[in-house]
Short mmCIF file of C-alpha atoms in Angstrom, two decimals:
data_model
loop_
_atom_site.label_atom_id
_atom_site.label_comp_id
_atom_site.label_asym_id
_atom_site.label_seq_id
_atom_site.Cartn_x
_atom_site.Cartn_y
_atom_site.Cartn_z
CA UNK A 1 -17.01 -22.24 24.58
CA UNK A 2 -14.70 -23.86 27.10
CA UNK A 3 -11.41 -22.18 28.04
CA UNK A 4 -8.73 -24.79 28.67
CA UNK A 5 -5.66 -22.73 29.57
CA UNK A 6 -4.62 -19.18 30.23
CA UNK A 7 -1.26 -17.40 30.16
CA UNK A 8 -0.35 -13.77 30.35
CA UNK A 9 2.70 -12.06 28.87
CA UNK A 10 3.61 -8.41 28.42
CA UNK A 11 0.09 -7.16 29.04
CA UNK A 12 -1.64 -9.70 26.77
CA UNK A 13 -3.77 -12.60 28.01
CA UNK A 14 -3.79 -15.71 25.80
CA UNK A 15 -6.55 -18.27 26.40
CA UNK A 16 -6.92 -21.56 24.57
CA UNK A 17 -10.49 -22.72 24.01
CA UNK A 18 -12.58 -25.39 22.39
CA UNK A 19 -15.98 -24.76 20.88
CA UNK A 20 -17.48 -28.11 19.93
CA UNK A 21 -14.80 -29.67 17.75
CA UNK A 22 -13.06 -26.37 17.06
CA UNK A 23 -9.83 -25.61 18.94
CA UNK A 24 -8.95 -21.93 19.14
CA UNK A 25 -7.04 -19.20 20.92
CA UNK A 26 -8.28 -15.82 22.13
CA UNK A 27 -5.86 -12.98 22.87
CA UNK A 28 -7.05 -9.93 24.83
CA UNK A 29 -5.36 -6.85 26.30
CA UNK A 30 -4.89 -7.48 30.01
CA UNK A 31 -5.89 -4.13 31.44
CA UNK A 32 -8.70 -2.79 29.28
CA UNK A 33 -11.80 -3.80 27.36
CA UNK A 34 -10.81 -4.65 23.78
CA UNK A 35 -11.58 -1.91 21.26
CA UNK A 36 -12.20 -4.41 18.45
CA UNK A 37 -11.75 -8.09 17.57
CA UNK A 38 -9.63 -9.38 14.69
CA UNK A 39 -10.16 -12.92 13.43
CA UNK A 40 -6.85 -14.31 12.14
CA UNK A 41 -6.99 -16.97 9.42
CA UNK A 42 -3.77 -19.00 9.20
CA UNK A 43 -2.04 -20.10 5.99
CA UNK A 44 -2.06 -23.55 4.37
CA UNK A 45 -0.31 -26.20 6.47
CA UNK A 46 -0.21 -23.78 9.42
CA UNK A 47 -2.38 -23.60 12.52
CA UNK A 48 -3.86 -21.32 15.20
CA UNK A 49 -0.52 -20.86 16.96
CA UNK A 50 1.85 -20.62 14.00
CA UNK A 51 4.46 -17.91 14.69
CA UNK A 52 2.97 -15.52 12.14
CA UNK A 53 -0.48 -15.85 13.73
CA UNK A 54 0.78 -15.35 17.29
CA UNK A 55 2.95 -12.41 16.23
CA UNK A 56 0.00 -10.62 14.66
CA UNK A 57 -2.25 -11.34 17.65
CA UNK A 58 0.26 -10.03 20.19
CA UNK A 59 0.80 -6.81 18.23
CA UNK A 60 -2.97 -6.26 17.80
CA UNK A 61 -3.48 -6.65 21.55
CA UNK A 62 -0.40 -4.79 22.76
CA UNK A 63 -0.26 -1.95 20.22
CA UNK A 64 -3.93 -1.44 19.26
CA UNK A 65 -5.78 -2.67 22.33
CA UNK A 66 -7.64 -5.17 20.12
CA UNK A 67 -8.67 -8.75 20.88
CA UNK A 68 -7.63 -11.41 18.38
CA UNK A 69 -8.89 -14.93 17.77
CA UNK A 70 -7.53 -17.82 15.73
CA UNK A 71 -8.90 -21.31 15.13
CA UNK A 72 -7.45 -24.34 13.40
CA UNK A 73 -8.98 -24.74 9.95
CA UNK A 74 -10.37 -28.23 9.30
CA UNK A 75 -7.55 -30.72 8.55
CA UNK A 76 -5.03 -28.33 10.11
CA UNK A 77 -3.32 -28.08 13.52
CA UNK A 78 -5.05 -30.24 16.12
CA UNK A 79 -7.95 -31.17 13.84
CA UNK A 80 -8.34 -34.52 12.11
CA UNK A 81 -8.58 -34.99 8.38
CA UNK A 82 -11.90 -36.45 7.25
CA UNK A 83 -12.18 -39.18 4.60
CA UNK A 84 -13.07 -36.41 2.10
CA UNK A 85 -9.92 -34.43 2.95
CA UNK A 86 -7.85 -37.63 2.65
CA UNK A 87 -9.35 -38.46 -0.74
CA UNK A 88 -8.52 -35.05 -2.21
CA UNK A 89 -5.03 -34.98 -0.70
CA UNK A 90 -4.31 -38.50 -2.01
CA UNK A 91 -5.54 -37.50 -5.46
CA UNK A 92 -3.40 -34.36 -5.34
CA UNK A 93 -0.28 -36.36 -4.51
CA UNK A 94 -1.00 -38.81 -7.32
CA UNK A 95 -1.61 -35.93 -9.70
CA UNK A 96 1.68 -34.24 -8.78
CA UNK A 97 3.59 -37.55 -8.97
CA UNK A 98 2.18 -37.79 -12.48
CA UNK A 99 3.41 -34.23 -13.23
CA UNK A 100 -0.20 -33.11 -13.47
CA UNK A 101 -1.74 -29.77 -12.47
CA UNK A 102 -2.87 -29.96 -8.84
CA UNK A 103 -4.69 -26.60 -8.93
CA UNK A 104 -8.21 -27.97 -9.64
CA UNK A 105 -7.90 -30.43 -6.73
CA UNK A 106 -6.48 -27.75 -4.46
CA UNK A 107 -9.38 -25.49 -5.42
CA UNK A 108 -11.76 -28.36 -4.56
CA UNK A 109 -10.06 -28.71 -1.16
CA UNK A 110 -10.34 -24.99 -0.51
CA UNK A 111 -14.05 -25.02 -1.40
CA UNK A 112 -14.59 -27.91 1.00
CA UNK A 113 -12.62 -26.19 3.78
CA UNK A 114 -14.47 -22.90 3.25
CA UNK A 115 -17.85 -24.66 3.50
CA UNK A 116 -16.75 -26.00 6.88
CA UNK A 117 -14.92 -23.04 8.33
CA UNK A 118 -17.37 -20.21 7.53
CA UNK A 119 -20.05 -21.52 9.95
CA UNK A 120 -17.31 -22.37 12.44
CA UNK A 121 -16.01 -18.79 12.52
CA UNK A 122 -19.58 -17.51 12.86
CA UNK A 123 -20.16 -19.77 15.85
CA UNK A 124 -16.93 -18.45 17.41
CA UNK A 125 -18.23 -14.89 16.95
CA UNK A 126 -21.50 -15.88 18.64
CA UNK A 127 -19.63 -17.52 21.52
CA UNK A 128 -17.06 -14.84 22.34
CA UNK A 129 -19.76 -12.17 22.69
CA UNK A 130 -19.33 -8.51 21.91
CA UNK A 131 -15.64 -7.56 21.84
CA UNK A 132 -16.20 -4.49 19.63
CA UNK A 133 -16.25 -4.19 15.84
CA UNK A 134 -14.83 -7.20 14.01
CA UNK A 135 -12.09 -7.46 11.37
CA UNK A 136 -10.58 -10.41 9.49
CA UNK A 137 -6.87 -10.84 8.68
CA UNK A 138 -5.86 -13.78 6.51
CA UNK A 139 -3.65 -14.27 3.47
CA UNK A 140 -2.92 -17.25 1.22
CA UNK A 141 -5.24 -20.06 2.50
CA UNK A 142 -6.47 -17.53 5.05
CA UNK A 143 -7.63 -15.36 2.13
CA UNK A 144 -9.32 -18.21 0.26
CA UNK A 145 -11.25 -19.18 3.41
CA UNK A 146 -11.70 -15.57 4.54
CA UNK A 147 -13.38 -14.19 1.41
CA UNK A 148 -16.55 -16.33 1.77
CA UNK A 149 -16.55 -15.57 5.49
CA UNK A 150 -16.27 -11.81 5.02
CA UNK A 151 -18.97 -11.96 2.33
CA UNK A 152 -21.33 -13.94 4.59
CA UNK A 153 -20.79 -12.32 7.98
CA UNK A 154 -22.11 -8.78 8.45
CA UNK A 155 -20.33 -8.36 11.79
CA UNK A 156 -16.99 -8.23 9.90
CA UNK A 157 -16.37 -4.63 8.93
CA UNK A 158 -12.83 -4.61 7.46
CA UNK A 159 -10.40 -7.22 6.14
CA UNK A 160 -6.75 -7.70 5.22
CA UNK A 161 -6.56 -10.36 2.51
CA UNK A 162 -4.29 -11.40 -0.34
CA UNK A 163 -1.54 -13.78 -1.50
CA UNK A 164 -4.13 -15.65 -3.48
CA UNK A 165 -5.80 -15.50 -6.86
CA UNK A 166 -8.85 -16.53 -8.81
CA UNK A 167 -7.73 -20.15 -9.28
CA UNK A 168 -7.83 -20.98 -5.58
CA UNK A 169 -10.09 -18.30 -4.09
CA UNK A 170 -13.65 -17.66 -5.21
CA UNK A 171 -14.10 -14.58 -7.39
CA UNK A 172 -17.86 -15.18 -6.98
CA UNK A 173 -17.56 -14.90 -3.20
CA UNK A 174 -15.26 -11.87 -3.64
CA UNK A 175 -18.12 -10.12 -5.46
CA UNK A 176 -20.02 -10.37 -2.15
CA UNK A 177 -17.32 -8.55 -0.17
CA UNK A 178 -18.28 -4.92 0.36
CA UNK A 179 -16.28 -3.84 3.43
CA UNK A 180 -12.92 -2.01 3.21
CA UNK A 181 -10.13 -4.40 2.19
CA UNK A 182 -6.34 -4.13 2.18
CA UNK A 183 -5.10 -6.74 -0.31
CA UNK A 184 -1.52 -8.00 -0.47
CA UNK A 185 0.18 -9.17 -3.68
CA UNK A 186 3.70 -10.54 -3.97
CA UNK A 187 4.93 -9.35 -7.34
CA UNK A 188 7.02 -12.46 -8.02
CA UNK A 189 4.75 -14.99 -6.26
CA UNK A 190 5.78 -18.48 -7.38
CA UNK A 191 2.37 -19.87 -6.37
CA UNK A 192 -0.07 -17.16 -7.46
CA UNK A 193 0.11 -15.80 -11.02
CA UNK A 194 0.11 -11.99 -10.87
CA UNK A 195 -2.85 -11.60 -13.21
CA UNK A 196 -4.94 -14.00 -11.07
CA UNK A 197 -4.12 -12.00 -7.93
CA UNK A 198 -5.06 -8.73 -9.65
CA UNK A 199 -8.27 -10.35 -10.95
CA UNK A 200 -9.20 -11.39 -7.40
CA UNK A 201 -8.60 -7.81 -6.21
CA UNK A 202 -10.74 -6.59 -9.11
CA UNK A 203 -13.53 -8.99 -8.13
CA UNK A 204 -13.94 -7.50 -4.64
CA UNK A 205 -17.06 -5.31 -4.57
CA UNK A 206 -15.70 -3.03 -1.82
CA UNK A 207 -15.93 0.71 -2.51
CA UNK A 208 -12.72 1.10 -0.49
CA UNK A 209 -10.10 -1.46 -1.39
CA UNK A 210 -6.38 -0.86 -1.53
CA UNK A 211 -3.79 -3.12 -3.11
CA UNK A 212 -0.27 -3.37 -1.72
CA UNK A 213 2.19 -5.12 -4.02
CA UNK A 214 5.81 -5.84 -3.14
CA UNK A 215 8.65 -7.56 -4.96
CA UNK A 216 9.49 -11.10 -3.93
CA UNK A 217 8.02 -14.55 -3.61
CA UNK A 218 4.99 -15.88 -1.71
CA UNK A 219 6.79 -15.90 1.63
CA UNK A 220 8.63 -12.59 1.21
CA UNK A 221 5.98 -10.12 2.43
CA UNK A 222 7.99 -7.23 3.94
CA UNK A 223 7.66 -6.55 7.67
CA UNK A 224 6.28 -3.05 7.08
CA UNK A 225 3.07 -4.59 5.71
CA UNK A 226 2.22 -5.81 9.22
CA UNK A 227 2.55 -2.20 10.44
CA UNK A 228 0.32 -1.12 7.58
CA UNK A 229 -2.30 -3.78 8.44
CA UNK A 230 -2.40 -2.56 12.06
CA UNK A 231 -2.90 1.00 10.79
CA UNK A 232 -5.64 -0.19 8.42
CA UNK A 233 -7.55 -1.90 11.24
CA UNK A 234 -7.00 1.06 13.58
CA UNK A 235 -8.41 3.37 10.88
CA UNK A 236 -11.55 1.30 10.32
CA UNK A 237 -12.23 -0.25 13.71
CA UNK A 238 -10.23 1.77 16.26
CA UNK B 1 19.43 31.65 -2.89
CA UNK B 2 17.51 34.76 -1.95
CA UNK B 3 14.61 34.57 0.52
CA UNK B 4 11.88 37.04 -0.47
CA UNK B 5 9.22 36.53 2.20
CA UNK B 6 8.61 34.65 5.41
CA UNK B 7 5.45 33.66 7.26
CA UNK B 8 4.89 31.38 10.20
CA UNK B 9 1.75 29.38 10.99
CA UNK B 10 1.08 26.63 13.52
CA UNK B 11 4.75 25.95 14.17
CA UNK B 12 5.80 25.89 10.51
CA UNK B 13 7.90 28.60 8.84
CA UNK B 14 7.26 29.14 5.13
CA UNK B 15 9.87 31.07 3.17
CA UNK B 16 9.64 31.98 -0.51
CA UNK B 17 12.93 32.09 -2.38
CA UNK B 18 14.45 32.59 -5.78
CA UNK B 19 17.54 30.78 -6.96
CA UNK B 20 18.57 32.28 -10.29
CA UNK B 21 15.41 31.98 -12.37
CA UNK B 22 13.84 29.35 -10.11
CA UNK B 23 11.09 30.47 -7.73
CA UNK B 24 10.56 28.16 -4.78
CA UNK B 25 9.25 27.73 -1.26
CA UNK B 26 10.96 26.20 1.77
CA UNK B 27 8.96 24.97 4.76
CA UNK B 28 10.72 24.20 8.05
CA UNK B 29 9.59 23.29 11.56
CA UNK B 30 9.76 26.45 13.67
CA UNK B 31 11.28 25.10 16.86
CA UNK B 32 13.75 22.39 15.86
CA UNK B 33 16.36 21.45 13.29
CA UNK B 34 14.64 19.51 10.47
CA UNK B 35 15.15 15.74 10.65
CA UNK B 36 15.02 15.39 6.85
CA UNK B 37 14.14 17.31 3.69
CA UNK B 38 11.42 16.28 1.23
CA UNK B 39 11.41 17.76 -2.28
CA UNK B 40 7.82 18.05 -3.52
CA UNK B 41 7.24 17.89 -7.27
CA UNK B 42 3.88 19.41 -8.30
CA UNK B 43 1.50 17.97 -10.90
CA UNK B 44 0.93 19.16 -14.48
CA UNK B 45 -0.60 22.65 -14.67
CA UNK B 46 0.04 23.14 -10.94
CA UNK B 47 2.78 25.06 -9.16
CA UNK B 48 4.89 25.33 -6.02
CA UNK B 49 2.00 26.54 -3.88
CA UNK B 50 -0.86 24.43 -5.23
CA UNK B 51 -3.08 23.30 -2.32
CA UNK B 52 -1.90 19.68 -2.57
CA UNK B 53 1.75 20.78 -2.39
CA UNK B 54 1.24 23.10 0.57
CA UNK B 55 -0.88 20.51 2.39
CA UNK B 56 1.88 17.90 2.09
CA UNK B 57 4.57 20.38 3.14
CA UNK B 58 2.69 21.52 6.26
CA UNK B 59 2.07 17.92 7.36
CA UNK B 60 5.71 16.96 6.77
CA UNK B 61 6.89 19.87 8.90
CA UNK B 62 4.23 19.72 11.61
CA UNK B 63 3.86 15.95 12.01
CA UNK B 64 7.31 14.62 11.05
CA UNK B 65 9.60 17.54 11.87
CA UNK B 66 10.81 17.49 8.25
CA UNK B 67 11.67 20.40 5.98
CA UNK B 68 9.98 20.50 2.58
CA UNK B 69 10.81 22.38 -0.61
CA UNK B 70 8.87 23.01 -3.80
CA UNK B 71 9.82 24.84 -6.98
CA UNK B 72 7.84 25.79 -10.05
CA UNK B 73 8.65 23.44 -12.92
CA UNK B 74 9.62 25.27 -16.13
CA UNK B 75 6.53 26.66 -17.90
CA UNK B 76 4.52 26.36 -14.64
CA UNK B 77 3.49 28.79 -11.90
CA UNK B 78 5.51 32.01 -12.05
CA UNK B 79 7.85 30.75 -14.79
CA UNK B 80 7.66 31.77 -18.44
CA UNK B 81 7.15 29.38 -21.29
CA UNK B 82 10.06 29.29 -23.74
CA UNK B 83 9.63 29.22 -27.50
CA UNK B 84 10.26 25.46 -27.34
CA UNK B 85 7.47 24.97 -24.75
CA UNK B 86 5.14 27.10 -26.88
CA UNK B 87 5.94 25.10 -29.99
CA UNK B 88 5.11 21.77 -28.37
CA UNK B 89 1.96 23.10 -26.67
CA UNK B 90 0.75 24.62 -29.96
CA UNK B 91 1.40 21.33 -31.77
CA UNK B 92 -0.45 19.45 -29.01
CA UNK B 93 -3.50 21.69 -29.33
CA UNK B 94 -3.52 21.28 -33.12
CA UNK B 95 -3.13 17.53 -32.70
CA UNK B 96 -6.05 17.30 -30.28
CA UNK B 97 -8.22 19.59 -32.44
CA UNK B 98 -7.50 17.11 -35.20
CA UNK B 99 -8.57 14.22 -32.91
CA UNK B 100 -4.98 12.98 -32.93
CA UNK B 101 -3.02 11.28 -30.15
CA UNK B 102 -1.25 13.96 -28.07
CA UNK B 103 0.79 11.44 -26.04
CA UNK B 104 3.99 11.57 -28.16
CA UNK B 105 4.02 15.39 -27.96
CA UNK B 106 3.27 15.32 -24.22
CA UNK B 107 6.13 12.83 -23.77
CA UNK B 108 8.39 15.22 -25.71
CA UNK B 109 7.32 18.07 -23.39
CA UNK B 110 8.04 15.95 -20.31
CA UNK B 111 11.47 15.02 -21.61
CA UNK B 112 12.23 18.70 -22.22
CA UNK B 113 10.95 19.70 -18.75
CA UNK B 114 12.93 16.91 -17.06
CA UNK B 115 16.14 17.99 -18.79
CA UNK B 116 15.59 21.47 -17.32
CA UNK B 117 14.31 20.63 -13.87
CA UNK B 118 16.79 17.91 -12.82
CA UNK B 119 19.75 20.34 -12.65
CA UNK B 120 17.46 22.95 -11.09
CA UNK B 121 16.47 20.65 -8.22
CA UNK B 122 20.13 19.71 -7.72
CA UNK B 123 21.11 23.38 -7.48
CA UNK B 124 18.34 23.88 -4.88
CA UNK B 125 19.81 20.99 -2.86
CA UNK B 126 23.24 22.62 -3.06
CA UNK B 127 21.81 25.98 -1.99
CA UNK B 128 19.67 24.93 1.00
CA UNK B 129 22.59 23.13 2.63
CA UNK B 130 22.32 20.10 4.85
CA UNK B 131 18.79 19.71 6.19
CA UNK B 132 19.14 15.96 6.82
CA UNK B 133 18.52 12.99 4.51
CA UNK B 134 16.55 13.86 1.38
CA UNK B 135 13.37 12.37 -0.07
CA UNK B 136 11.29 13.16 -3.14
CA UNK B 137 7.47 13.17 -3.32
CA UNK B 138 5.83 13.69 -6.71
CA UNK B 139 3.05 12.02 -8.68
CA UNK B 140 1.70 12.49 -12.20
CA UNK B 141 3.98 15.17 -13.80
CA UNK B 142 5.86 15.15 -10.48
CA UNK B 143 6.63 11.47 -11.09
CA UNK B 144 7.71 11.94 -14.70
CA UNK B 145 10.11 14.71 -13.66
CA UNK B 146 11.04 13.00 -10.40
CA UNK B 147 12.22 9.69 -11.79
CA UNK B 148 15.21 11.14 -13.69
CA UNK B 149 15.98 13.32 -10.66
CA UNK B 150 15.92 10.42 -8.21
CA UNK B 151 18.02 8.35 -10.61
CA UNK B 152 20.61 11.15 -10.98
CA UNK B 153 20.86 12.54 -7.44
CA UNK B 154 22.51 10.33 -4.81
CA UNK B 155 21.43 12.60 -1.95
CA UNK B 156 17.81 11.43 -2.51
CA UNK B 157 17.30 8.31 -0.41
CA UNK B 158 13.57 7.53 -0.73
CA UNK B 159 10.73 8.56 -3.05
CA UNK B 160 6.95 8.53 -3.33
CA UNK B 161 6.04 8.40 -7.03
CA UNK B 162 3.19 7.22 -9.23
CA UNK B 163 0.10 8.24 -11.23
CA UNK B 164 2.13 7.90 -14.37
CA UNK B 165 3.14 5.21 -16.85
CA UNK B 166 5.68 4.25 -19.45
CA UNK B 167 4.23 6.50 -22.17
CA UNK B 168 4.93 9.74 -20.31
CA UNK B 169 7.64 8.79 -17.82
CA UNK B 170 10.97 7.27 -18.76
CA UNK B 171 11.25 3.54 -18.06
CA UNK B 172 14.95 3.93 -18.94
CA UNK B 173 15.38 6.49 -16.15
CA UNK B 174 13.30 4.29 -13.83
CA UNK B 175 15.90 1.55 -14.30
CA UNK B 176 18.37 3.93 -12.63
CA UNK B 177 16.22 4.34 -9.50
CA UNK B 178 17.56 2.15 -6.70
CA UNK B 179 16.26 3.80 -3.51
CA UNK B 180 13.08 2.66 -1.71
CA UNK B 181 9.97 3.79 -3.60
CA UNK B 182 6.28 3.91 -2.71
CA UNK B 183 4.39 3.99 -6.01
CA UNK B 184 0.74 5.04 -6.37
CA UNK B 185 -1.60 3.66 -9.03
CA UNK B 186 -5.21 4.68 -9.57
CA UNK B 187 -6.95 1.51 -10.71
CA UNK B 188 -9.39 3.34 -13.03
CA UNK B 189 -7.04 6.15 -14.11
CA UNK B 190 -8.55 7.82 -17.16
CA UNK B 191 -5.13 9.24 -18.14
CA UNK B 192 -2.71 6.39 -17.37
CA UNK B 193 -3.44 2.90 -18.73
CA UNK B 194 -3.12 0.39 -15.88
CA UNK B 195 -0.61 -1.80 -17.70
CA UNK B 196 1.64 1.21 -18.39
CA UNK B 197 1.56 2.18 -14.71
CA UNK B 198 2.44 -1.39 -13.66
CA UNK B 199 5.20 -1.47 -16.29
CA UNK B 200 6.71 1.72 -14.86
CA UNK B 201 6.63 0.19 -11.37
CA UNK B 202 8.28 -2.92 -12.82
CA UNK B 203 11.00 -0.80 -14.41
CA UNK B 204 12.17 0.67 -11.09
CA UNK B 205 15.41 -1.04 -10.04
CA UNK B 206 14.78 -0.50 -6.31
CA UNK B 207 15.17 -3.59 -4.11
CA UNK B 208 12.44 -2.14 -1.89
CA UNK B 209 9.52 -0.80 -3.85
CA UNK B 210 5.89 -1.02 -2.83
CA UNK B 211 2.89 -0.39 -5.05
CA UNK B 212 -0.33 1.06 -3.63
CA UNK B 213 -3.32 0.79 -5.97
CA UNK B 214 -6.75 2.21 -5.23
CA UNK B 215 -10.01 2.30 -7.16
CA UNK B 216 -10.94 5.56 -8.86
CA UNK B 217 -9.70 8.04 -11.41
CA UNK B 218 -6.50 10.08 -11.67
CA UNK B 219 -7.64 12.65 -9.13
CA UNK B 220 -9.25 10.24 -6.68
CA UNK B 221 -6.23 9.20 -4.58
CA UNK B 222 -7.68 8.47 -1.11
CA UNK B 223 -6.62 10.66 1.80
CA UNK B 224 -5.07 7.73 3.68
CA UNK B 225 -2.32 7.54 1.04
CA UNK B 226 -0.93 10.85 2.35
CA UNK B 227 -0.74 9.28 5.84
CA UNK B 228 0.99 6.30 4.30
CA UNK B 229 3.50 8.52 2.47
CA UNK B 230 4.38 10.28 5.74
CA UNK B 231 4.93 6.89 7.37
CA UNK B 232 7.06 5.78 4.42
CA UNK B 233 9.32 8.82 4.72
CA UNK B 234 9.45 8.53 8.51
CA UNK B 235 10.51 4.88 8.12
CA UNK B 236 13.31 5.64 5.67
CA UNK B 237 14.49 9.10 6.69
CA UNK B 238 13.19 9.74 10.21
#
């Protein structure tokens, strides 16, 4: 793991890194050992320094004394698309131009991305060393890629997930998730049918799982849910 | 309003009162003016000093600096059953002994109780005077009786409701609720079908409403939901 830059603002240190081909960012509280580490999975079309990712990381570090890490998912941010990514994306565009249903191709893309990103996240965990108990926070694409990660990685002990459903996230992988989960649903999500979101929540094997549903579309998650996610992580990892 | 007894524990003053035929309890922080007042509606078969009611009241006063009030619903606690209550309860017992469906009779009982308790709660609000902005916290029977109250009483500015559905709580009254609501659902509720609970949440007209669903039966609401309710009231009334 090679750190390539470092800045410090309002008590939080932000360091960019590369680990092999993976570009990432690590946020840590400036004046104390982190009490826990939260992995932040960005949404589709976003990247490791999208405003929503940075905002969560800064609050985790400043308000909870937690470290946070984000990486670009394959084909996102600073990372190239492979021929396989290009093929699926081209087919999706053709499908949509033809008024077809792009969901099966999008699901194929998510499966491909998950197969790549799960071992990448695990190598990041190996490389950063012990920063305390680990959580995962990712919705939408970050949920689809996070569920197989949380199922596979025993160091992850709590997760905030959601804004996805059984068409684009793996209910089979969800059945392998056993840690406490807070799961977000947008009640009028234009991208995720409500029953598919509820079915994904149902599929989680966690003894403690809590669903938070709010009115509005995919992008309308109310600000108080970020407060609630911080409280959730503080309860389980703090 | 006549206060009949007063005790003080851990910074919280608890005063029993009667207002006409209504017996109630008022909790206030000992050392400061209350910042808000929460009306607590007890569950079916419970009363104004059931452990869950008292526990909520003490936390509201001690942790939030709020006042809290509870009254016995008609036919509960220290209050007599009328001939009308007796008739419905007798018919319910006969119905159940006959392996019939008691839900229509229970709905009739709830409608009768709501018609009585809504004006009672409003007279309590008149009598206690201004203790700050008002909230309502009631689940199960406390939700069925609370929805028409919250819809009718403009002084109530936020409510925690839930553990009920469209069979036993009025979706029509819910359509008159416009204040922020936090709504609890038990995912495996043996008394409230999930779809009826979700339909009641849907029926609320509030622009801000948030649904919290957790695995388990009617009585299995996790302890962290009480923390979350305190935060909800602090956000809206604090």
